[in-house]
Every structure is written in structure tokens, then in C-alpha cells.
Amino acid sequence: MKFDEIGFEGQEVKFSHVRHAAEASGFVLAEQWDYERATFDYKILNQGDTYYLRVPAYSIKGDIPTNDAICRLMSPVLGKHYYPHGVEYEGESFPESVINRAHSKLDLLKHTLEQEA
């Protein structure tokens, strides 16, 4: 599930700002980052199922994870984890409570990013 109208998609921010805002909002920098891309994840557990709310970012100037790299934020996505295959983003029906929690976290992240600017 893609969240296209959160309000920070396409925003360009220093990596240090987005990392601080994401961590302050409960997201973690996913381990699969490279020098051009990073993903900030928030894990949601609901009735025995695991979901990931992910905020992708990519560098438009400098290398991730240097603090002065400039990143462009992309549309957040919500996916359901299936062991051992990974996370599925499309073709899923997400519980309303999971979607509401995702919106709440994204609102918090947006607010925190605005405070960082």
C-alpha cells in the first residue's frame, strides 16, 4: 500500500535531519542502505502478523550515511511480512488498525521533519 499524499514526498533534506526525525518518530534505518538509497522502517505487530511501514529516501547530493548528504524522500509504503519470503506491498488487504497506526506514525514523522527544518 502506497501513501502518496502524506506531504513530504519529494522533499529534499539533509540526511542527518531525516535520520534524526525518523528515529525520534520510532523508525529505524534499515540495514539494507547503500550510498545512494536508504529506507526507514517502522514495524507494526497486529494479531500475530508483522507489517512494515517504510519511508524510502535516495541521495541527490553526497553519500548516505554522511550527515551532509541531501536526500529526496519518496512515498511511504506499507507491506505485510511473510516468513521466509519477505514483504509484500501489493495485493494485500490491511487491517484498518494497521492503516490508522501507519497514518499516525507518518503524521508524527512529518511534524518532526518540519521541526528539524
CSV table of N, CA and C in Angstrom, one decimal:
chain,number,residue,atom,x,y,z
A,1,MET,N,0.9,-1.2,0.0
A,1,MET,CA,0.0,0.0,0.0
A,1,MET,C,0.9,1.2,0.0
A,2,LYS,N,0.6,2.1,-0.9
A,2,LYS,CA,1.4,3.3,-1.1
A,2,LYS,C,0.7,4.5,-0.5
A,3,PHE,N,1.4,5.4,0.2
A,3,PHE,CA,0.8,6.6,0.8
A,3,PHE,C,1.3,7.8,0.0
A,4,ASP,N,0.6,8.2,-1.0
A,4,ASP,CA,1.0,9.2,-2.0
A,4,ASP,C,0.9,10.6,-1.5
A,5,GLU,N,0.0,10.9,-0.6
A,5,GLU,CA,-0.3,12.3,-0.2
A,5,GLU,C,-0.1,12.6,1.3
A,6,ILE,N,1.1,12.2,1.7
A,6,ILE,CA,1.4,12.5,3.1
A,6,ILE,C,2.0,13.9,3.3
A,7,GLY,N,2.7,14.4,2.3
A,7,GLY,CA,3.1,15.8,2.4
A,7,GLY,C,4.6,16.0,2.4
A,8,PHE,N,5.4,14.9,2.5
A,8,PHE,CA,6.8,15.1,2.5
A,8,PHE,C,7.5,14.4,1.3
A,9,GLU,N,6.7,13.7,0.4
A,9,GLU,CA,7.2,13.1,-0.8
A,9,GLU,C,7.9,14.2,-1.6
A,10,GLY,N,9.1,13.9,-2.1
A,10,GLY,CA,9.8,14.8,-2.9
A,10,GLY,C,10.6,15.8,-2.2
A,11,GLN,N,10.4,15.9,-0.9
A,11,GLN,CA,11.1,16.9,0.0
A,11,GLN,C,12.6,16.5,0.0
A,12,GLU,N,13.4,17.6,-0.1
A,12,GLU,CA,14.9,17.4,-0.1
A,12,GLU,C,15.4,17.9,1.3
A,13,VAL,N,16.0,17.0,2.0
A,13,VAL,CA,16.5,17.3,3.4
A,13,VAL,C,17.9,16.7,3.6
A,14,LYS,N,18.6,17.2,4.5
A,14,LYS,CA,19.9,16.6,4.9
A,14,LYS,C,19.7,15.3,5.5
A,15,PHE,N,20.6,14.3,5.2
A,15,PHE,CA,20.4,13.0,5.8
A,15,PHE,C,20.4,13.0,7.3
A,16,SER,N,21.2,13.9,7.9
A,16,SER,CA,21.2,14.0,9.4
A,16,SER,C,19.8,14.4,9.9
A,17,HIS,N,19.1,15.3,9.2
A,17,HIS,CA,17.8,15.7,9.7
A,17,HIS,C,16.7,14.6,9.5
A,18,VAL,N,16.7,13.9,8.4
A,18,VAL,CA,15.8,12.9,8.2
A,18,VAL,C,16.0,11.7,9.1
A,19,ARG,N,17.3,11.4,9.3
A,19,ARG,CA,17.6,10.3,10.2
A,19,ARG,C,17.2,10.6,11.7
A,20,HIS,N,17.5,11.8,12.1
A,20,HIS,CA,17.1,12.2,13.5
A,20,HIS,C,15.5,12.2,13.6
A,21,ALA,N,14.8,12.8,12.6
A,21,ALA,CA,13.4,12.9,12.7
A,21,ALA,C,12.8,11.5,12.6
A,22,ALA,N,13.3,10.6,11.8
A,22,ALA,CA,12.8,9.2,11.7
A,22,ALA,C,13.0,8.5,13.0
A,23,GLU,N,14.2,8.6,13.6
A,23,GLU,CA,14.5,7.9,14.8
A,23,GLU,C,13.6,8.4,16.0
A,24,ALA,N,13.4,9.7,16.0
A,24,ALA,CA,12.6,10.3,17.0
A,24,ALA,C,11.1,9.9,16.9
A,25,SER,N,10.7,9.5,15.7
A,25,SER,CA,9.4,9.1,15.4
A,25,SER,C,9.2,7.6,15.5
A,26,GLY,N,10.2,6.9,15.9
A,26,GLY,CA,10.1,5.4,16.1
A,26,GLY,C,10.6,4.6,14.9
A,27,PHE,N,11.1,5.2,13.9
A,27,PHE,CA,11.6,4.5,12.7
A,27,PHE,C,13.0,4.1,12.9
A,28,VAL,N,13.5,3.1,12.2
A,28,VAL,CA,14.9,2.7,12.3
A,28,VAL,C,15.5,2.7,10.9
A,29,LEU,N,16.7,3.0,10.8
A,29,LEU,CA,17.4,3.0,9.5
A,29,LEU,C,17.6,1.5,9.1
A,30,ALA,N,16.9,1.1,8.1
A,30,ALA,CA,17.0,-0.4,7.7
A,30,ALA,C,18.5,-0.7,7.3
A,31,GLU,N,18.9,-1.9,7.6
A,31,GLU,CA,20.2,-2.3,7.3
A,31,GLU,C,20.6,-2.5,5.8
A,32,GLN,N,19.6,-2.4,4.9
A,32,GLN,CA,19.9,-2.6,3.5
A,32,GLN,C,20.3,-1.3,2.8
A,33,TRP,N,20.7,-0.2,3.5
A,33,TRP,CA,21.1,1.0,2.9
A,33,TRP,C,22.3,0.8,2.1
A,34,ASP,N,22.5,1.7,1.1
A,34,ASP,CA,23.7,1.8,0.4
A,34,ASP,C,24.1,3.3,0.3
A,35,TYR,N,25.0,3.6,-0.5
A,35,TYR,CA,25.5,5.0,-0.6
A,35,TYR,C,24.5,5.9,-1.3
A,36,GLU,N,23.5,5.4,-2.0
A,36,GLU,CA,22.6,6.2,-2.8
A,36,GLU,C,21.1,6.1,-2.2
A,37,ARG,N,20.8,5.0,-1.5
A,37,ARG,CA,19.4,4.8,-1.0
A,37,ARG,C,19.4,4.3,0.4
A,38,ALA,N,18.3,4.7,1.1
A,38,ALA,CA,18.1,4.3,2.5
A,38,ALA,C,16.6,4.1,2.7
A,39,THR,N,16.3,3.3,3.6
A,39,THR,CA,14.9,3.0,4.0
A,39,THR,C,14.8,3.1,5.5
A,40,PHE,N,13.8,3.9,5.9
A,40,PHE,CA,13.5,4.0,7.3
A,40,PHE,C,12.2,3.2,7.6
A,41,ASP,N,12.3,2.2,8.5
A,41,ASP,CA,11.3,1.3,8.8
A,41,ASP,C,10.6,1.4,10.1
A,42,TYR,N,9.3,1.2,10.2
A,42,TYR,CA,8.6,1.1,11.4
A,42,TYR,C,7.8,-0.2,11.4
A,43,LYS,N,8.1,-1.0,12.4
A,43,LYS,CA,7.5,-2.4,12.5
A,43,LYS,C,6.2,-2.3,13.3
A,44,ILE,N,5.1,-2.9,12.7
A,44,ILE,CA,3.8,-2.9,13.3
A,44,ILE,C,3.4,-4.4,13.5
A,45,LEU,N,3.1,-4.8,14.7
A,45,LEU,CA,2.6,-6.1,15.0
A,45,LEU,C,1.1,-6.0,15.3
A,46,ASN,N,0.4,-6.9,14.6
A,46,ASN,CA,-1.1,-6.9,14.8
A,46,ASN,C,-1.6,-8.3,14.7
A,47,GLN,N,-2.1,-8.8,15.7
A,47,GLN,CA,-2.8,-10.1,15.8
A,47,GLN,C,-1.9,-11.2,15.2
A,48,GLY,N,-0.6,-11.3,15.5
A,48,GLY,CA,0.3,-12.3,15.1
A,48,GLY,C,0.9,-12.0,13.7
A,49,ASP,N,0.5,-11.0,13.0
A,49,ASP,CA,1.1,-10.6,11.7
A,49,ASP,C,2.1,-9.4,11.9
A,50,THR,N,3.0,-9.4,11.0
A,50,THR,CA,4.0,-8.3,11.1
A,50,THR,C,3.9,-7.5,9.8
A,51,TYR,N,3.9,-6.2,10.0
A,51,TYR,CA,3.8,-5.2,8.9
A,51,TYR,C,5.0,-4.2,9.0
A,52,TYR,N,5.4,-3.7,7.9
A,52,TYR,CA,6.5,-2.7,7.9
A,52,TYR,C,6.0,-1.5,7.1
A,53,LEU,N,6.1,-0.4,7.8
A,53,LEU,CA,5.9,0.9,7.2
A,53,LEU,C,7.2,1.5,6.8
A,54,ARG,N,7.4,1.7,5.5
A,54,ARG,CA,8.8,2.1,5.0
A,54,ARG,C,8.7,3.4,4.4
A,55,VAL,N,9.7,4.3,4.7
A,55,VAL,CA,9.9,5.6,4.1
A,55,VAL,C,11.3,5.5,3.3
A,56,PRO,N,11.2,5.4,2.0
A,56,PRO,CA,12.4,5.4,1.2
A,56,PRO,C,13.0,6.8,1.0
A,57,ALA,N,14.3,6.8,0.9
A,57,ALA,CA,15.0,8.1,0.5
A,57,ALA,C,16.1,7.8,-0.4
A,58,TYR,N,16.5,8.7,-1.3
A,58,TYR,CA,17.7,8.5,-2.0
A,58,TYR,C,18.5,9.8,-2.1
A,59,SER,N,19.8,9.6,-2.2
A,59,SER,CA,20.7,10.7,-2.2
A,59,SER,C,20.7,11.5,-3.5
A,60,ILE,N,20.6,12.8,-3.5
A,60,ILE,CA,20.7,13.6,-4.7
A,60,ILE,C,22.0,14.4,-4.7
A,61,LYS,N,22.7,14.4,-3.5
A,61,LYS,CA,24.0,15.0,-3.4
A,61,LYS,C,24.7,14.4,-2.2
A,62,GLY,N,25.9,13.8,-2.4
A,62,GLY,CA,26.6,13.2,-1.3
A,62,GLY,C,26.2,11.8,-1.1
A,63,ASP,N,26.9,11.1,-0.2
A,63,ASP,CA,26.7,9.7,0.0
A,63,ASP,C,26.0,9.5,1.4
A,64,ILE,N,25.1,8.6,1.4
A,64,ILE,CA,24.5,8.1,2.6
A,64,ILE,C,25.5,7.2,3.2
A,65,PRO,N,25.8,7.2,4.5
A,65,PRO,CA,25.1,7.9,5.6
A,65,PRO,C,25.7,9.2,6.1
A,66,THR,N,26.5,9.9,5.3
A,66,THR,CA,27.1,11.1,5.8
A,66,THR,C,26.0,12.1,6.1
A,67,ASN,N,26.3,12.9,7.2
A,67,ASN,CA,25.3,13.8,7.7
A,67,ASN,C,24.9,14.9,6.7
A,68,ASP,N,25.8,15.3,5.9
A,68,ASP,CA,25.5,16.4,5.0
A,68,ASP,C,25.0,16.0,3.6
A,69,ALA,N,24.8,14.7,3.4
A,69,ALA,CA,24.2,14.2,2.2
A,69,ALA,C,22.8,14.8,2.1
A,70,ILE,N,22.4,15.2,0.9
A,70,ILE,CA,21.0,15.7,0.7
A,70,ILE,C,20.2,14.5,0.1
A,71,CYS,N,19.1,14.2,0.7
A,71,CYS,CA,18.2,13.1,0.3
A,71,CYS,C,16.8,13.6,-0.1
A,72,ARG,N,16.3,12.9,-1.1
A,72,ARG,CA,14.9,13.2,-1.5
A,72,ARG,C,14.0,12.1,-0.9
A,73,LEU,N,13.0,12.4,-0.2
A,73,LEU,CA,12.1,11.5,0.4
A,73,LEU,C,11.1,11.0,-0.7
A,74,MET,N,10.8,9.7,-0.6
A,74,MET,CA,9.8,9.1,-1.6
A,74,MET,C,8.5,8.8,-0.8
A,75,SER,N,7.5,8.3,-1.6
A,75,SER,CA,6.2,8.0,-1.0
A,75,SER,C,6.4,6.8,0.0
A,76,PRO,N,5.9,6.9,1.2
A,76,PRO,CA,5.9,5.7,2.1
A,76,PRO,C,5.1,4.6,1.6
A,77,VAL,N,5.5,3.4,2.0
A,77,VAL,CA,4.7,2.2,1.6
A,77,VAL,C,4.5,1.3,2.9
A,78,LEU,N,3.4,0.6,2.8
A,78,LEU,CA,3.1,-0.4,3.9
A,78,LEU,C,3.1,-1.8,3.3
A,79,GLY,N,3.7,-2.7,3.9
A,79,GLY,CA,3.8,-4.1,3.4
A,79,GLY,C,3.6,-5.1,4.6
A,80,LYS,N,3.2,-6.3,4.2
A,80,LYS,CA,3.0,-7.4,5.2
A,80,LYS,C,4.2,-8.3,5.0
A,81,HIS,N,4.7,-8.7,6.1
A,81,HIS,CA,5.9,-9.7,6.1
A,81,HIS,C,5.4,-11.1,6.0
A,82,TYR,N,6.0,-11.9,5.1
A,82,TYR,CA,5.7,-13.3,5.0
A,82,TYR,C,7.1,-14.0,5.2
A,83,TYR,N,7.2,-14.8,6.3
A,83,TYR,CA,8.4,-15.6,6.5
A,83,TYR,C,8.4,-16.8,5.6
A,84,PRO,N,9.4,-17.1,5.0
A,84,PRO,CA,10.8,-16.5,4.9
A,84,PRO,C,10.9,-15.7,3.6
A,85,HIS,N,9.8,-15.4,2.9
A,85,HIS,CA,9.9,-14.7,1.6
A,85,HIS,C,10.1,-13.2,1.6
A,86,GLY,N,9.7,-12.5,2.6
A,86,GLY,CA,9.9,-11.1,2.6
A,86,GLY,C,8.6,-10.3,2.7
A,87,VAL,N,8.6,-9.1,2.3
A,87,VAL,CA,7.5,-8.2,2.4
A,87,VAL,C,6.7,-8.0,1.1
A,88,GLU,N,5.4,-8.1,1.2
A,88,GLU,CA,4.5,-7.9,0.0
A,88,GLU,C,3.8,-6.5,0.2
A,89,TYR,N,3.8,-5.7,-0.8
A,89,TYR,CA,3.2,-4.4,-0.7
A,89,TYR,C,1.9,-4.3,-1.5
A,90,GLU,N,1.7,-5.1,-2.5
A,90,GLU,CA,0.5,-5.0,-3.3
A,90,GLU,C,-0.3,-6.3,-3.2
A,91,GLY,N,-1.6,-6.1,-3.5
A,91,GLY,CA,-2.5,-7.3,-3.4
A,91,GLY,C,-2.8,-7.7,-2.0
A,92,GLU,N,-2.6,-6.9,-1.0
A,92,GLU,CA,-2.8,-7.2,0.4
A,92,GLU,C,-4.0,-6.4,0.8
A,93,SER,N,-4.8,-6.9,1.8
A,93,SER,CA,-5.8,-6.1,2.4
A,93,SER,C,-5.3,-5.9,3.9
A,94,PHE,N,-5.1,-4.6,4.2
A,94,PHE,CA,-4.5,-4.3,5.5
A,94,PHE,C,-5.6,-4.0,6.5
A,95,PRO,N,-5.5,-4.5,7.8
A,95,PRO,CA,-6.5,-4.1,8.8
A,95,PRO,C,-6.5,-2.6,9.0
A,96,GLU,N,-7.7,-2.1,9.3
A,96,GLU,CA,-7.9,-0.7,9.5
A,96,GLU,C,-7.0,-0.2,10.6
A,97,SER,N,-6.8,-0.9,11.7
A,97,SER,CA,-6.0,-0.5,12.8
A,97,SER,C,-4.5,-0.3,12.4
A,98,VAL,N,-4.1,-1.2,11.5
A,98,VAL,CA,-2.7,-1.0,11.0
A,98,VAL,C,-2.6,0.2,10.1
A,99,ILE,N,-3.5,0.5,9.3
A,99,ILE,CA,-3.5,1.7,8.4
A,99,ILE,C,-3.6,2.9,9.3
A,100,ASN,N,-4.4,2.9,10.3
A,100,ASN,CA,-4.5,4.1,11.2
A,100,ASN,C,-3.2,4.3,11.9
A,101,ARG,N,-2.6,3.2,12.4
A,101,ARG,CA,-1.3,3.4,13.0
A,101,ARG,C,-0.2,3.9,12.1
A,102,ALA,N,-0.2,3.5,10.8
A,102,ALA,CA,0.7,3.9,9.8
A,102,ALA,C,0.5,5.4,9.6
A,103,HIS,N,-0.8,5.9,9.4
A,103,HIS,CA,-1.0,7.3,9.3
A,103,HIS,C,-0.6,8.1,10.5
A,104,SER,N,-0.8,7.6,11.6
A,104,SER,CA,-0.4,8.3,12.9
A,104,SER,C,1.2,8.5,12.9
A,105,LYS,N,1.9,7.4,12.5
A,105,LYS,CA,3.4,7.5,12.5
A,105,LYS,C,3.8,8.4,11.4
A,106,LEU,N,3.2,8.4,10.3
A,106,LEU,CA,3.6,9.3,9.2
A,106,LEU,C,3.3,10.8,9.5
A,107,ASP,N,2.2,11.0,10.2
A,107,ASP,CA,1.9,12.4,10.7
A,107,ASP,C,3.0,12.8,11.7
A,108,LEU,N,3.4,12.0,12.6
A,108,LEU,CA,4.4,12.3,13.5
A,108,LEU,C,5.7,12.6,12.8
A,109,LEU,N,6.1,11.7,11.9
A,109,LEU,CA,7.3,12.0,11.1
A,109,LEU,C,7.3,13.3,10.4
A,110,LYS,N,6.2,13.6,9.7
A,110,LYS,CA,6.0,14.8,9.0
A,110,LYS,C,6.2,16.0,10.0
A,111,HIS,N,5.6,16.0,11.1
A,111,HIS,CA,5.7,17.0,12.1
A,111,HIS,C,7.1,17.2,12.6
A,112,THR,N,7.8,16.1,12.9
A,112,THR,CA,9.2,16.1,13.3
A,112,THR,C,10.1,16.6,12.3
A,113,LEU,N,9.9,16.3,11.0
A,113,LEU,CA,10.7,16.8,9.9
A,113,LEU,C,10.5,18.3,9.8
A,114,GLU,N,9.3,18.8,10.0
A,114,GLU,CA,9.1,20.3,10.0
A,114,GLU,C,9.8,21.0,11.1
A,115,GLN,N,9.9,20.3,12.2
A,115,GLN,CA,10.6,20.9,13.4
A,115,GLN,C,12.1,20.9,13.1
A,116,GLU,N,12.6,20.0,12.4
A,116,GLU,CA,14.0,19.9,12.1
A,116,GLU,C,14.5,20.9,11.1
A,117,ALA,N,13.6,21.4,10.2
A,117,ALA,CA,13.9,22.3,9.1
A,117,ALA,C,14.3,23.7,9.7
